[in-house]
JSON list of C-alpha atoms in Angstrom, two decimals:
[
{"chain": "A", "resi": 46, "resn": "MET", "atom": "CA", "xyz": [0.00, 0.00, 0.00]},
{"chain": "A", "resi": 47, "resn": "HIS", "atom": "CA", "xyz": [1.35, 3.40, -0.88]},
{"chain": "A", "resi": 48, "resn": "ILE", "atom": "CA", "xyz": [1.49, 6.24, 1.65]},
{"chain": "A", "resi": 49, "resn": "THR", "atom": "CA", "xyz": [-0.95, 8.40, -0.37]},
{"chain": "A", "resi": 50, "resn": "ALA", "atom": "CA", "xyz": [-3.65, 5.74, -0.83]},
{"chain": "A", "resi": 51, "resn": "SER", "atom": "CA", "xyz": [-6.40, 4.66, 1.52]},
{"chain": "A", "resi": 52, "resn": "VAL", "atom": "CA", "xyz": [-8.67, 1.71, 2.13]},
{"chain": "A", "resi": 53, "resn": "PHE", "atom": "CA", "xyz": [-11.95, 2.32, 3.96]},
{"chain": "A", "resi": 54, "resn": "ILE", "atom": "CA", "xyz": [-15.47, 0.95, 4.41]},
{"chain": "A", "resi": 55, "resn": "ASN", "atom": "CA", "xyz": [-18.52, 2.96, 3.44]},
{"chain": "A", "resi": 56, "resn": "ASP", "atom": "CA", "xyz": [-21.76, 3.01, 1.47]},
{"chain": "A", "resi": 57, "resn": "ASP", "atom": "CA", "xyz": [-21.43, 2.85, -2.32]},
{"chain": "A", "resi": 58, "resn": "GLU", "atom": "CA", "xyz": [-23.66, 5.83, -3.03]},
{"chain": "A", "resi": 59, "resn": "ALA", "atom": "CA", "xyz": [-22.83, 8.42, -5.71]},
{"chain": "A", "resi": 60, "resn": "GLY", "atom": "CA", "xyz": [-23.71, 11.38, -3.48]},
{"chain": "A", "resi": 61, "resn": "LEU", "atom": "CA", "xyz": [-21.29, 10.18, -0.81]},
{"chain": "A", "resi": 62, "resn": "HIS", "atom": "CA", "xyz": [-18.51, 9.75, -3.37]},
{"chain": "A", "resi": 63, "resn": "HIS", "atom": "CA", "xyz": [-19.04, 13.35, -4.45]},
{"chain": "A", "resi": 64, "resn": "ASP", "atom": "CA", "xyz": [-19.32, 14.62, -0.85]},
{"chain": "A", "resi": 65, "resn": "TYR", "atom": "CA", "xyz": [-16.07, 12.90, 0.16]},
{"chain": "A", "resi": 66, "resn": "LYS", "atom": "CA", "xyz": [-14.20, 14.52, -2.73]},
{"chain": "A", "resi": 67, "resn": "LEU", "atom": "CA", "xyz": [-15.47, 17.97, -1.77]},
{"chain": "A", "resi": 68, "resn": "TRP", "atom": "CA", "xyz": [-14.89, 17.42, 1.95]},
{"chain": "A", "resi": 69, "resn": "LEU", "atom": "CA", "xyz": [-11.34, 16.13, 1.54]},
{"chain": "A", "resi": 70, "resn": "GLU", "atom": "CA", "xyz": [-10.48, 18.96, -0.85]},
{"chain": "A", "resi": 71, "resn": "LYS", "atom": "CA", "xyz": [-11.69, 21.49, 1.76]},
{"chain": "A", "resi": 72, "resn": "LEU", "atom": "CA", "xyz": [-9.64, 19.85, 4.51]},
{"chain": "A", "resi": 73, "resn": "ALA", "atom": "CA", "xyz": [-6.49, 19.33, 2.41]},
{"chain": "A", "resi": 74, "resn": "PRO", "atom": "CA", "xyz": [-6.71, 21.31, -0.82]},
{"chain": "A", "resi": 75, "resn": "PHE", "atom": "CA", "xyz": [-4.34, 20.48, -3.66]},
{"chain": "A", "resi": 76, "resn": "ASP", "atom": "CA", "xyz": [-1.62, 23.11, -3.92]},
{"chain": "A", "resi": 77, "resn": "ALA", "atom": "CA", "xyz": [1.71, 22.08, -5.41]},
{"chain": "A", "resi": 78, "resn": "SER", "atom": "CA", "xyz": [3.45, 25.23, -4.26]},
{"chain": "A", "resi": 79, "resn": "PRO", "atom": "CA", "xyz": [5.93, 25.00, -1.38]},
{"chain": "A", "resi": 80, "resn": "ALA", "atom": "CA", "xyz": [4.29, 28.03, 0.23]},
{"chain": "A", "resi": 81, "resn": "THR", "atom": "CA", "xyz": [1.27, 26.02, 1.40]},
{"chain": "A", "resi": 82, "resn": "TYR", "atom": "CA", "xyz": [2.81, 22.72, 2.54]},
{"chain": "A", "resi": 83, "resn": "PHE", "atom": "CA", "xyz": [6.31, 22.23, 3.98]},
{"chain": "A", "resi": 84, "resn": "HIS", "atom": "CA", "xyz": [6.43, 18.74, 2.43]},
{"chain": "A", "resi": 85, "resn": "ASN", "atom": "CA", "xyz": [6.34, 20.33, -1.01]},
{"chain": "A", "resi": 86, "resn": "ARG", "atom": "CA", "xyz": [9.66, 22.03, -0.23]},
{"chain": "A", "resi": 87, "resn": "THR", "atom": "CA", "xyz": [11.38, 18.63, -0.54]},
{"chain": "A", "resi": 88, "resn": "GLY", "atom": "CA", "xyz": [10.80, 18.46, -4.29]},
{"chain": "A", "resi": 89, "resn": "GLU", "atom": "CA", "xyz": [7.51, 16.59, -3.96]},
{"chain": "A", "resi": 90, "resn": "ASP", "atom": "CA", "xyz": [4.17, 18.24, -4.70]},
{"chain": "A", "resi": 91, "resn": "ASN", "atom": "CA", "xyz": [1.73, 15.81, -3.09]},
{"chain": "A", "resi": 92, "resn": "ALA", "atom": "CA", "xyz": [1.40, 16.93, 0.53]},
{"chain": "A", "resi": 93, "resn": "ASP", "atom": "CA", "xyz": [-2.37, 17.16, 0.14]},
{"chain": "A", "resi": 94, "resn": "ALA", "atom": "CA", "xyz": [-2.49, 13.47, -0.82]},
{"chain": "A", "resi": 95, "resn": "HIS", "atom": "CA", "xyz": [-0.65, 12.54, 2.38]},
{"chain": "A", "resi": 96, "resn": "MET", "atom": "CA", "xyz": [-3.14, 14.56, 4.44]},
{"chain": "A", "resi": 97, "resn": "LYS", "atom": "CA", "xyz": [-6.15, 13.00, 2.69]},
{"chain": "A", "resi": 98, "resn": "ARG", "atom": "CA", "xyz": [-4.80, 9.51, 3.30]},
{"chain": "A", "resi": 99, "resn": "GLN", "atom": "CA", "xyz": [-4.27, 10.32, 6.98]},
{"chain": "A", "resi": 100, "resn": "ILE", "atom": "CA", "xyz": [-7.91, 11.39, 7.27]},
{"chain": "A", "resi": 101, "resn": "MET", "atom": "CA", "xyz": [-9.30, 8.31, 5.50]},
{"chain": "A", "resi": 102, "resn": "GLY", "atom": "CA", "xyz": [-7.04, 5.68, 7.07]},
{"chain": "A", "resi": 103, "resn": "ARG", "atom": "CA", "xyz": [-4.91, 2.88, 5.68]},
{"chain": "A", "resi": 104, "resn": "GLU", "atom": "CA", "xyz": [-6.58, -0.39, 6.59]},
{"chain": "A", "resi": 105, "resn": "VAL", "atom": "CA", "xyz": [-9.86, -2.11, 7.32]},
{"chain": "A", "resi": 106, "resn": "VAL", "atom": "CA", "xyz": [-10.66, -5.14, 9.41]},
{"chain": "A", "resi": 107, "resn": "VAL", "atom": "CA", "xyz": [-13.62, -7.29, 8.42]},
{"chain": "A", "resi": 108, "resn": "ALA", "atom": "CA", "xyz": [-14.82, -10.36, 10.26]},
{"chain": "A", "resi": 109, "resn": "VAL", "atom": "CA", "xyz": [-15.46, -13.53, 8.27]},
{"chain": "A", "resi": 110, "resn": "THR", "atom": "CA", "xyz": [-18.39, -15.70, 9.31]},
{"chain": "A", "resi": 111, "resn": "MET", "atom": "CA", "xyz": [-19.09, -19.03, 7.65]},
{"chain": "A", "resi": 112, "resn": "GLY", "atom": "CA", "xyz": [-16.75, -18.11, 4.79]},
{"chain": "A", "resi": 113, "resn": "LYS", "atom": "CA", "xyz": [-18.35, -14.73, 4.03]},
{"chain": "A", "resi": 114, "resn": "LEU", "atom": "CA", "xyz": [-17.29, -11.18, 4.83]},
{"chain": "A", "resi": 115, "resn": "ASP", "atom": "CA", "xyz": [-19.42, -9.73, 7.64]},
{"chain": "A", "resi": 116, "resn": "PHE", "atom": "CA", "xyz": [-20.62, -6.46, 6.15]},
{"chain": "A", "resi": 117, "resn": "GLY", "atom": "CA", "xyz": [-23.63, -4.37, 7.06]},
{"chain": "A", "resi": 118, "resn": "PRO", "atom": "CA", "xyz": [-26.30, -4.12, 4.34]},
{"chain": "A", "resi": 119, "resn": "TRP", "atom": "CA", "xyz": [-24.65, -1.16, 2.56]},
{"chain": "A", "resi": 120, "resn": "GLU", "atom": "CA", "xyz": [-21.01, -1.59, 3.53]},
{"chain": "A", "resi": 121, "resn": "GLN", "atom": "CA", "xyz": [-18.31, -2.09, 0.92]},
{"chain": "A", "resi": 122, "resn": "ILE", "atom": "CA", "xyz": [-14.53, -1.77, 0.89]},
{"chain": "A", "resi": 123, "resn": "PHE", "atom": "CA", "xyz": [-13.15, 1.15, -1.11]},
{"chain": "A", "resi": 124, "resn": "TYR", "atom": "CA", "xyz": [-9.68, 2.08, -2.34]},
{"chain": "A", "resi": 125, "resn": "GLY", "atom": "CA", "xyz": [-8.98, 5.82, -2.28]},
{"chain": "A", "resi": 126, "resn": "GLU", "atom": "CA", "xyz": [-6.20, 7.08, -4.55]},
{"chain": "A", "resi": 127, "resn": "PHE", "atom": "CA", "xyz": [-5.04, 10.60, -3.72]},
{"chain": "A", "resi": 128, "resn": "ASP", "atom": "CA", "xyz": [-1.85, 10.79, -5.80]},
{"chain": "A", "resi": 129, "resn": "GLY", "atom": "CA", "xyz": [-2.41, 8.71, -8.91]},
{"chain": "A", "resi": 130, "resn": "ARG", "atom": "CA", "xyz": [0.91, 9.24, -10.64]},
{"chain": "A", "resi": 131, "resn": "ARG", "atom": "CA", "xyz": [2.63, 6.01, -9.56]},
{"chain": "A", "resi": 132, "resn": "PRO", "atom": "CA", "xyz": [1.74, 2.32, -9.84]},
{"chain": "A", "resi": 133, "resn": "LYS", "atom": "CA", "xyz": [0.19, 1.02, -6.62]},
{"chain": "A", "resi": 134, "resn": "ARG", "atom": "CA", "xyz": [-0.65, -2.36, -5.12]},
{"chain": "A", "resi": 135, "resn": "VAL", "atom": "CA", "xyz": [-3.09, -3.48, -2.46]},
{"chain": "A", "resi": 136, "resn": "MET", "atom": "CA", "xyz": [-2.25, -6.21, 0.04]},
{"chain": "A", "resi": 137, "resn": "VAL", "atom": "CA", "xyz": [-4.93, -8.48, 1.47]},
{"chain": "A", "resi": 138, "resn": "LYS", "atom": "CA", "xyz": [-4.04, -10.47, 4.60]},
{"chain": "A", "resi": 139, "resn": "ILE", "atom": "CA", "xyz": [-6.28, -13.06, 6.15]},
{"chain": "A", "resi": 140, "resn": "ILE", "atom": "CA", "xyz": [-5.53, -13.86, 9.78]},
{"chain": "A", "resi": 141, "resn": "GLY", "atom": "CA", "xyz": [-7.29, -16.61, 11.65]},
{"chain": "A", "resi": 142, "resn": "GLU", "atom": "CA", "xyz": [-7.78, -20.29, 12.06]}
]
């Protein structure tokens, strides 16, 4: 998992997808200039992506019952990509008996 990507659980509803984009952009607006984010003074320009990932989290835990993921009726796992310039991978680990 890359440091600017997120995995989270939520409802797969178009309005929520739109609301999250607006909300995250308000909290951590994209600005490549070094004047806004100290991280961008290192030669990178993706400080906002790091902040967005921090807000959304990096992992989910889902119980498995009788071989099926234990989700609520509207829950799904989502992958959030906040700095899409590099190839990424997702790791799935299953821990248990």
